[in-house]
mmCIF file of C-alpha atoms and ligand atoms in Angstrom:
data_model
loop_
_atom_site.group_PDB
_atom_site.id
_atom_site.type_symbol
_atom_site.label_atom_id
_atom_site.label_comp_id
_atom_site.label_asym_id
_atom_site.label_seq_id
_atom_site.Cartn_x
_atom_site.Cartn_y
_atom_site.Cartn_z
ATOM 1 C CA UNK A 12 -85.871 -47.368 -17.358
ATOM 2 C CA UNK A 13 -89.491 -48.215 -18.173
ATOM 3 C CA UNK A 14 -90.629 -49.122 -21.705
ATOM 4 C CA UNK A 15 -94.007 -47.776 -22.888
ATOM 5 C CA UNK A 16 -95.718 -51.118 -21.991
ATOM 6 C CA UNK A 17 -94.418 -50.934 -18.449
ATOM 7 C CA UNK A 18 -95.639 -47.099 -18.210
ATOM 8 C CA UNK A 19 -99.348 -47.983 -18.478
ATOM 9 C CA UNK A 20 -99.055 -51.249 -16.548
ATOM 10 C CA UNK A 21 -102.671 -51.480 -15.405
ATOM 11 C CA UNK A 22 -105.720 -51.685 -17.459
ATOM 12 C CA UNK A 23 -108.906 -51.010 -15.597
ATOM 13 C CA UNK A 24 -112.286 -51.872 -16.805
ATOM 14 C CA UNK A 25 -115.323 -49.373 -16.912
ATOM 15 C CA UNK A 26 -116.816 -51.109 -13.958
ATOM 16 C CA UNK A 27 -113.630 -50.817 -11.750
ATOM 17 C CA UNK A 28 -113.008 -47.113 -13.046
ATOM 18 C CA UNK A 29 -116.708 -46.512 -11.990
ATOM 19 C CA UNK A 30 -116.442 -48.271 -8.711
ATOM 20 C CA UNK A 31 -113.242 -46.291 -7.987
ATOM 21 C CA UNK A 32 -114.694 -43.027 -8.648
ATOM 22 C CA UNK A 33 -117.783 -43.757 -6.250
ATOM 23 C CA UNK A 34 -115.493 -45.118 -3.592
ATOM 24 C CA UNK A 35 -113.074 -42.174 -3.845
ATOM 25 C CA UNK A 36 -115.738 -39.404 -3.464
ATOM 26 C CA UNK A 37 -117.700 -40.954 -0.561
ATOM 27 C CA UNK A 38 -114.511 -42.031 1.316
ATOM 28 C CA UNK A 39 -113.080 -38.474 0.727
ATOM 29 C CA UNK A 40 -116.197 -36.998 2.071
ATOM 30 C CA UNK A 41 -116.515 -39.386 5.221
ATOM 31 C CA UNK A 42 -113.006 -38.774 6.097
ATOM 32 C CA UNK A 43 -113.054 -34.754 5.702
ATOM 33 C CA UNK A 44 -116.217 -34.136 7.219
ATOM 34 C CA UNK A 45 -115.700 -37.080 9.978
ATOM 35 C CA UNK A 46 -112.781 -35.420 10.938
ATOM 36 C CA UNK A 47 -114.110 -31.899 10.730
ATOM 37 C CA UNK A 48 -116.933 -33.060 13.194
ATOM 38 C CA UNK A 49 -114.826 -35.110 15.627
ATOM 39 C CA UNK A 50 -111.586 -32.576 15.801
ATOM 40 C CA UNK A 51 -112.564 -29.081 14.559
ATOM 41 C CA UNK A 52 -116.187 -27.925 15.133
ATOM 42 C CA UNK A 53 -117.604 -27.431 18.687
ATOM 43 C CA UNK A 54 -121.175 -26.811 17.141
ATOM 44 C CA UNK A 55 -123.478 -29.616 18.627
ATOM 45 C CA UNK A 56 -126.012 -29.269 15.743
ATOM 46 C CA UNK A 57 -123.274 -29.785 13.192
ATOM 47 C CA UNK A 58 -121.571 -32.655 15.032
ATOM 48 C CA UNK A 59 -125.048 -34.204 15.194
ATOM 49 C CA UNK A 60 -126.065 -33.594 11.590
ATOM 50 C CA UNK A 61 -122.628 -34.949 10.216
ATOM 51 C CA UNK A 62 -122.944 -37.908 12.391
ATOM 52 C CA UNK A 63 -126.491 -39.007 11.262
ATOM 53 C CA UNK A 64 -125.920 -38.367 7.649
ATOM 54 C CA UNK A 65 -122.486 -39.956 7.506
ATOM 55 C CA UNK A 66 -123.583 -42.999 9.507
ATOM 56 C CA UNK A 67 -126.458 -43.523 6.824
ATOM 57 C CA UNK A 68 -124.231 -42.994 3.909
ATOM 58 C CA UNK A 69 -121.264 -45.408 5.024
ATOM 59 C CA UNK A 70 -124.165 -48.018 5.674
ATOM 60 C CA UNK A 71 -125.573 -47.479 2.175
ATOM 61 C CA UNK A 72 -121.922 -47.577 0.576
ATOM 62 C CA UNK A 73 -121.097 -50.807 2.532
ATOM 63 C CA UNK A 74 -122.522 -53.137 0.071
ATOM 64 C CA UNK A 75 -121.057 -51.153 -2.845
ATOM 65 C CA UNK A 76 -117.681 -51.279 -1.170
ATOM 66 C CA UNK A 77 -117.957 -55.111 -0.654
ATOM 67 C CA UNK A 78 -119.009 -55.469 -4.587
ATOM 68 C CA UNK A 79 -115.837 -53.546 -5.238
ATOM 69 C CA UNK A 80 -113.805 -55.847 -3.333
ATOM 70 C CA UNK A 81 -115.290 -58.741 -4.996
ATOM 71 C CA UNK A 82 -114.387 -57.227 -8.408
ATOM 72 C CA UNK A 83 -110.862 -56.093 -7.616
ATOM 73 C CA UNK A 84 -109.401 -57.238 -4.495
ATOM 74 C CA UNK A 85 -106.117 -59.340 -5.176
ATOM 75 C CA UNK A 86 -106.762 -59.242 -8.787
ATOM 76 C CA UNK A 87 -103.679 -59.343 -11.121
ATOM 77 C CA UNK A 88 -101.429 -60.915 -8.099
ATOM 78 C CA UNK A 89 -99.619 -63.175 -10.603
ATOM 79 C CA UNK A 90 -99.012 -60.426 -13.036
ATOM 80 C CA UNK A 91 -97.337 -58.178 -10.326
ATOM 81 C CA UNK A 92 -95.212 -61.350 -9.179
ATOM 82 C CA UNK A 93 -93.844 -61.851 -12.656
ATOM 83 C CA UNK A 94 -93.223 -58.356 -13.215
ATOM 84 C CA UNK A 95 -90.073 -58.109 -10.702
ATOM 85 C CA UNK A 96 -90.816 -54.495 -10.603
ATOM 86 C CA UNK A 97 -90.652 -52.938 -6.942
ATOM 87 C CA UNK A 98 -92.725 -50.195 -7.861
ATOM 88 C CA UNK A 99 -95.732 -52.776 -8.859
ATOM 89 C CA UNK A 100 -94.962 -54.813 -5.858
ATOM 90 C CA UNK A 101 -95.389 -51.296 -3.605
ATOM 91 C CA UNK A 102 -98.421 -50.242 -5.375
ATOM 92 C CA UNK A 103 -100.162 -53.715 -5.144
ATOM 93 C CA UNK A 104 -99.444 -53.952 -1.434
ATOM 94 C CA UNK A 105 -100.601 -50.561 -0.566
ATOM 95 C CA UNK A 106 -104.101 -50.899 -2.901
ATOM 96 C CA UNK A 107 -104.755 -54.220 -1.004
ATOM 97 C CA UNK A 108 -104.063 -52.590 2.351
ATOM 98 C CA UNK A 109 -106.522 -49.939 1.587
ATOM 99 C CA UNK A 110 -109.124 -52.608 0.964
ATOM 100 C CA UNK A 111 -108.549 -54.449 3.945
ATOM 101 C CA UNK A 112 -108.338 -51.217 6.304
ATOM 102 C CA UNK A 113 -111.486 -49.796 4.621
ATOM 103 C CA UNK A 114 -113.235 -53.025 5.485
ATOM 104 C CA UNK A 115 -111.981 -52.935 9.151
ATOM 105 C CA UNK A 116 -113.229 -49.197 9.162
ATOM 106 C CA UNK A 117 -116.690 -50.109 7.999
ATOM 107 C CA UNK A 118 -117.162 -53.326 10.011
ATOM 108 C CA UNK A 119 -116.121 -51.667 13.347
ATOM 109 C CA UNK A 120 -118.313 -48.475 12.371
ATOM 110 C CA UNK A 121 -121.333 -50.748 12.190
ATOM 111 C CA UNK A 122 -120.471 -52.555 15.369
ATOM 112 C CA UNK A 123 -119.766 -49.600 17.482
ATOM 113 C CA UNK A 124 -123.323 -48.241 16.984
ATOM 114 C CA UNK A 125 -125.114 -48.118 20.422
ATOM 115 C CA UNK A 126 -128.256 -46.497 18.652
ATOM 116 C CA UNK A 127 -130.400 -47.485 15.639
ATOM 117 C CA UNK A 128 -129.087 -46.482 12.231
ATOM 118 C CA UNK A 129 -131.201 -43.683 10.795
ATOM 119 C CA UNK A 130 -131.473 -44.469 7.034
ATOM 120 C CA UNK A 131 -132.385 -40.984 6.015
ATOM 121 C CA UNK A 132 -135.560 -41.224 8.067
ATOM 122 C CA UNK A 133 -136.870 -44.204 5.603
ATOM 123 C CA UNK A 134 -136.118 -47.006 7.885
ATOM 124 C CA UNK A 135 -133.898 -47.887 10.782
ATOM 125 C CA UNK A 136 -131.136 -50.644 11.493
ATOM 126 C CA UNK A 137 -131.030 -51.657 15.028
ATOM 127 C CA UNK A 138 -127.742 -51.935 16.750
ATOM 128 C CA UNK A 139 -126.218 -55.356 16.528
ATOM 129 C CA UNK A 140 -124.412 -54.913 20.013
ATOM 130 C CA UNK A 141 -125.719 -54.031 23.307
ATOM 131 C CA UNK A 142 -122.749 -54.464 25.466
ATOM 132 C CA UNK A 143 -121.029 -50.834 26.162
ATOM 133 C CA UNK A 144 -117.844 -52.263 26.776
ATOM 134 C CA UNK A 145 -117.749 -53.789 23.182
ATOM 135 C CA UNK A 146 -118.836 -50.430 21.660
ATOM 136 C CA UNK A 147 -116.120 -48.813 23.315
ATOM 137 C CA UNK A 148 -113.659 -51.332 21.822
ATOM 138 C CA UNK A 149 -115.111 -51.017 18.628
ATOM 139 C CA UNK A 150 -115.031 -47.450 18.686
ATOM 140 C CA UNK A 151 -111.366 -47.264 19.596
ATOM 141 C CA UNK A 152 -110.860 -49.654 16.550
ATOM 142 C CA UNK A 153 -112.736 -47.419 14.029
ATOM 143 C CA UNK A 154 -110.543 -44.407 15.354
ATOM 144 C CA UNK A 155 -107.563 -46.394 14.904
ATOM 145 C CA UNK A 156 -108.441 -48.020 11.554
ATOM 146 C CA UNK A 157 -109.568 -44.333 10.291
ATOM 147 C CA UNK A 158 -105.954 -43.142 11.057
ATOM 148 C CA UNK A 159 -104.568 -46.083 9.105
ATOM 149 C CA UNK A 160 -106.701 -45.445 6.252
ATOM 150 C CA UNK A 161 -106.028 -41.801 6.171
ATOM 151 C CA UNK A 162 -102.057 -42.623 6.006
ATOM 152 C CA UNK A 163 -102.553 -45.033 3.308
ATOM 153 C CA UNK A 164 -104.635 -42.710 1.249
ATOM 154 C CA UNK A 165 -102.163 -40.024 1.849
ATOM 155 C CA UNK A 166 -99.493 -42.365 0.331
ATOM 156 C CA UNK A 167 -101.746 -43.514 -2.494
ATOM 157 C CA UNK A 168 -102.390 -39.744 -3.738
ATOM 158 C CA UNK A 169 -98.724 -38.812 -3.115
ATOM 159 C CA UNK A 170 -97.585 -41.999 -5.392
ATOM 160 C CA UNK A 171 -100.422 -41.064 -7.938
ATOM 161 C CA UNK A 172 -99.074 -37.288 -8.108
ATOM 162 C CA UNK A 173 -95.372 -38.543 -8.208
ATOM 163 C CA UNK A 174 -96.014 -41.028 -10.864
ATOM 164 C CA UNK A 175 -97.794 -38.384 -12.752
ATOM 165 C CA UNK A 176 -94.970 -35.832 -12.630
ATOM 166 C CA UNK A 177 -92.558 -38.379 -13.675
ATOM 167 C CA UNK A 178 -94.251 -39.205 -16.968
ATOM 168 C CA UNK A 179 -96.331 -42.339 -15.843
ATOM 169 C CA UNK A 180 -99.954 -41.291 -16.793
ATOM 170 C CA UNK A 181 -101.705 -43.377 -14.127
ATOM 171 C CA UNK A 182 -104.467 -40.861 -13.876
ATOM 172 C CA UNK A 183 -105.301 -41.571 -17.405
ATOM 173 C CA UNK A 184 -105.645 -45.280 -16.836
ATOM 174 C CA UNK A 185 -108.022 -44.892 -13.986
ATOM 175 C CA UNK A 186 -110.036 -41.849 -14.990
ATOM 176 C CA UNK A 187 -110.571 -41.815 -18.793
HETATM 177 C C1 LIG B 230 -115.192 -46.299 4.958
HETATM 178 C C2 LIG B 230 -116.078 -45.972 5.738
HETATM 179 C C3 LIG B 230 -116.164 -44.959 6.681
HETATM 180 C C4 LIG B 230 -115.063 -43.976 7.079
HETATM 181 C C5 LIG B 230 -114.069 -43.319 5.952
HETATM 182 C C6 LIG B 230 -115.436 -43.414 8.167
HETATM 183 C C7 LIG B 230 -114.732 -42.323 8.989
HETATM 184 C C8 LIG B 230 -114.911 -41.712 9.933
HETATM 185 C C9 LIG B 230 -114.349 -40.738 10.927
HETATM 186 C C10 LIG B 230 -113.054 -40.033 10.146
HETATM 187 C C11 LIG B 230 -114.724 -40.446 12.019
HETATM 188 C C12 LIG B 230 -114.285 -39.276 12.965
HETATM 189 C C13 LIG B 230 -112.820 -39.869 13.848
HETATM 190 C C14 LIG B 230 -113.106 -40.902 14.572
HETATM 191 O O1 LIG B 230 -113.939 -40.718 15.719
HETATM 192 O O2 LIG B 230 -112.896 -42.164 14.304
HETATM 193 C C15 LIG B 230 -115.766 -41.361 12.004
HETATM 194 C C16 LIG B 230 -116.460 -41.646 13.311
HETATM 195 C C17 LIG B 230 -117.610 -42.293 13.459
HETATM 196 N N1 LIG B 230 -118.080 -43.389 12.527
HETATM 197 FE FE1 LIG B 230 -117.119 -43.581 10.660
HETATM 198 N N2 LIG B 230 -116.405 -44.055 8.771
HETATM 199 C C18 LIG B 230 -116.717 -45.090 7.971
HETATM 200 C C19 LIG B 230 -117.850 -45.958 8.347
HETATM 201 C C20 LIG B 230 -118.683 -45.831 9.336
HETATM 202 C C21 LIG B 230 -119.762 -46.810 9.260
HETATM 203 C C22 LIG B 230 -120.225 -48.009 8.288
HETATM 204 C C23 LIG B 230 -120.457 -46.445 10.698
HETATM 205 C C24 LIG B 230 -121.722 -46.860 11.263
HETATM 206 C C25 LIG B 230 -122.467 -47.865 10.485
HETATM 207 C C26 LIG B 230 -119.490 -45.420 11.122
HETATM 208 C C27 LIG B 230 -119.914 -44.872 12.479
HETATM 209 C C28 LIG B 230 -119.283 -43.677 13.109
HETATM 210 C C29 LIG B 230 -119.705 -43.114 14.254
HETATM 211 C C30 LIG B 230 -120.974 -43.697 15.190
HETATM 212 C C31 LIG B 230 -118.443 -42.278 14.509
HETATM 213 C C32 LIG B 230 -118.401 -41.437 15.722
HETATM 214 C C33 LIG B 230 -118.797 -40.024 15.643
HETATM 215 C C34 LIG B 230 -120.265 -39.900 15.029
HETATM 216 O O3 LIG B 230 -121.170 -40.270 15.554
HETATM 217 O O4 LIG B 230 -120.334 -39.380 13.806
HETATM 218 N N3 LIG B 230 -118.655 -45.220 10.387
HETATM 219 N N4 LIG B 230 -115.918 -42.253 10.971
HETATM 220 C C1 LIG B 231 -108.407 -38.813 -3.722
HETATM 221 C C2 LIG B 231 -108.233 -39.091 -4.816
HETATM 222 C C3 LIG B 231 -107.430 -40.390 -5.471
HETATM 223 C C4 LIG B 231 -106.794 -40.340 -6.862
HETATM 224 C C5 LIG B 231 -106.437 -39.141 -7.575
HETATM 225 C C6 LIG B 231 -106.760 -41.674 -7.013
HETATM 226 C C7 LIG B 231 -106.089 -42.189 -8.223
HETATM 227 C C8 LIG B 231 -105.871 -43.624 -8.503
HETATM 228 C C9 LIG B 231 -105.091 -43.980 -9.641
HETATM 229 C C10 LIG B 231 -104.607 -43.125 -10.822
HETATM 230 C C11 LIG B 231 -105.035 -45.268 -9.709
HETATM 231 C C12 LIG B 231 -104.369 -46.391 -10.753
HETATM 232 C C13 LIG B 231 -103.181 -46.560 -10.265
HETATM 233 C C14 LIG B 231 -102.546 -47.525 -11.155
HETATM 234 O O1 LIG B 231 -102.554 -47.656 -12.329
HETATM 235 O O2 LIG B 231 -101.462 -48.280 -10.671
HETATM 236 C C15 LIG B 231 -105.811 -45.631 -8.508
HETATM 237 C C16 LIG B 231 -105.893 -47.189 -7.993
HETATM 238 C C17 LIG B 231 -106.519 -47.571 -6.910
HETATM 239 N N1 LIG B 231 -107.214 -46.502 -5.944
HETATM 240 FE FE1 LIG B 231 -107.371 -44.443 -6.096
HETATM 241 N N2 LIG B 231 -107.199 -42.497 -6.231
HETATM 242 C C18 LIG B 231 -107.999 -41.645 -5.060
HETATM 243 C C19 LIG B 231 -108.356 -42.204 -3.990
HETATM 244 C C20 LIG B 231 -108.734 -43.352 -3.679
HETATM 245 C C21 LIG B 231 -109.573 -43.938 -2.591
HETATM 246 C C22 LIG B 231 -110.247 -42.749 -1.765
HETATM 247 C C23 LIG B 231 -109.428 -44.974 -2.355
HETATM 248 C C24 LIG B 231 -110.038 -45.967 -1.317
HETATM 249 C C25 LIG B 231 -110.882 -47.082 -1.476
HETATM 250 C C26 LIG B 231 -108.718 -45.599 -3.483
HETATM 251 C C27 LIG B 231 -108.239 -47.032 -3.896
HETATM 252 C C28 LIG B 231 -107.837 -47.292 -4.920
HETATM 253 C C29 LIG B 231 -107.293 -48.842 -5.127
HETATM 254 C C30 LIG B 231 -107.815 -49.910 -4.416
HETATM 255 C C31 LIG B 231 -106.730 -48.735 -6.469
HETATM 256 C C32 LIG B 231 -106.182 -50.018 -7.315
HETATM 257 C C33 LIG B 231 -107.143 -50.288 -8.229
HETATM 258 C C34 LIG B 231 -108.563 -50.862 -7.787
HETATM 259 O O3 LIG B 231 -108.440 -51.854 -7.106
HETATM 260 O O4 LIG B 231 -109.263 -50.354 -8.190
HETATM 261 N N3 LIG B 231 -108.228 -44.600 -4.187
HETATM 262 N N4 LIG B 231 -106.131 -44.626 -7.711
#
């Protein structure tokens, strides 16, 4: 059984909560609209608009996510190890896999670009790589890493719902 201290096992700072909320909104949007454009709609204008907007949004988001990793990645490792609680090991593993996979998604997205990044018409960032074979390789890596991230986020949200339904108020700890 869990005591009340073990129930609320994570305390997050205001900065961590804010960064989690921003990443959550942006990543959920990029995932949902990216898959909609890639797999569902056949309208070229919609595909084009989503692509241009999402590439600029994801590029803007990249430094925010790096800052978030600097603030949170791997933190609390000693505490988790001491806890001897399998659920905490699992949560720590999934959270850090989410960080690593998101980083791979961002880097592969940036390197697969075979055109300048149009930053909302304000300025352009030139493509780093010119070799089309490498574009293909990074594009495949982006697709694969996106599947991995979708799976991890599904597990993350399922775990949050399960904890909440079984009386561990994890949502409170992260959102309020
Ligand atoms: C966390 C950040 C990101 C997420 C969640 C994300 C998600 C996705 C998804 C779901 C797709 C459609 C499926 C696929 O083809 O793989 C996609 C495609 C794509 N992504 Fe990303 N992406 C991210 C970052 C980036 C970045 C930083 C760039 C480039 C600067 C980028 C460029 C692209 C491109 C060029 C495509 C191909 C289709 C298109 O032109 O829209 N992505 N992304
Ligand atoms: C879609 C809805 C989401 C909900 C309801 C949600 C909820 C939560 C909750 C309640 C926690 C605290 C868990 C605990 O106390 O052990 C948490 C932590 C975490 N979440 Fe989410 N989350 C969502 C989306 C995301 C997304 C899209 C990401 C991708 C970056 C993410 C990454 C993380 C990470 C890495 C942690 C560990 C704490 C940290 O390092 O900030 N979550 N989430």
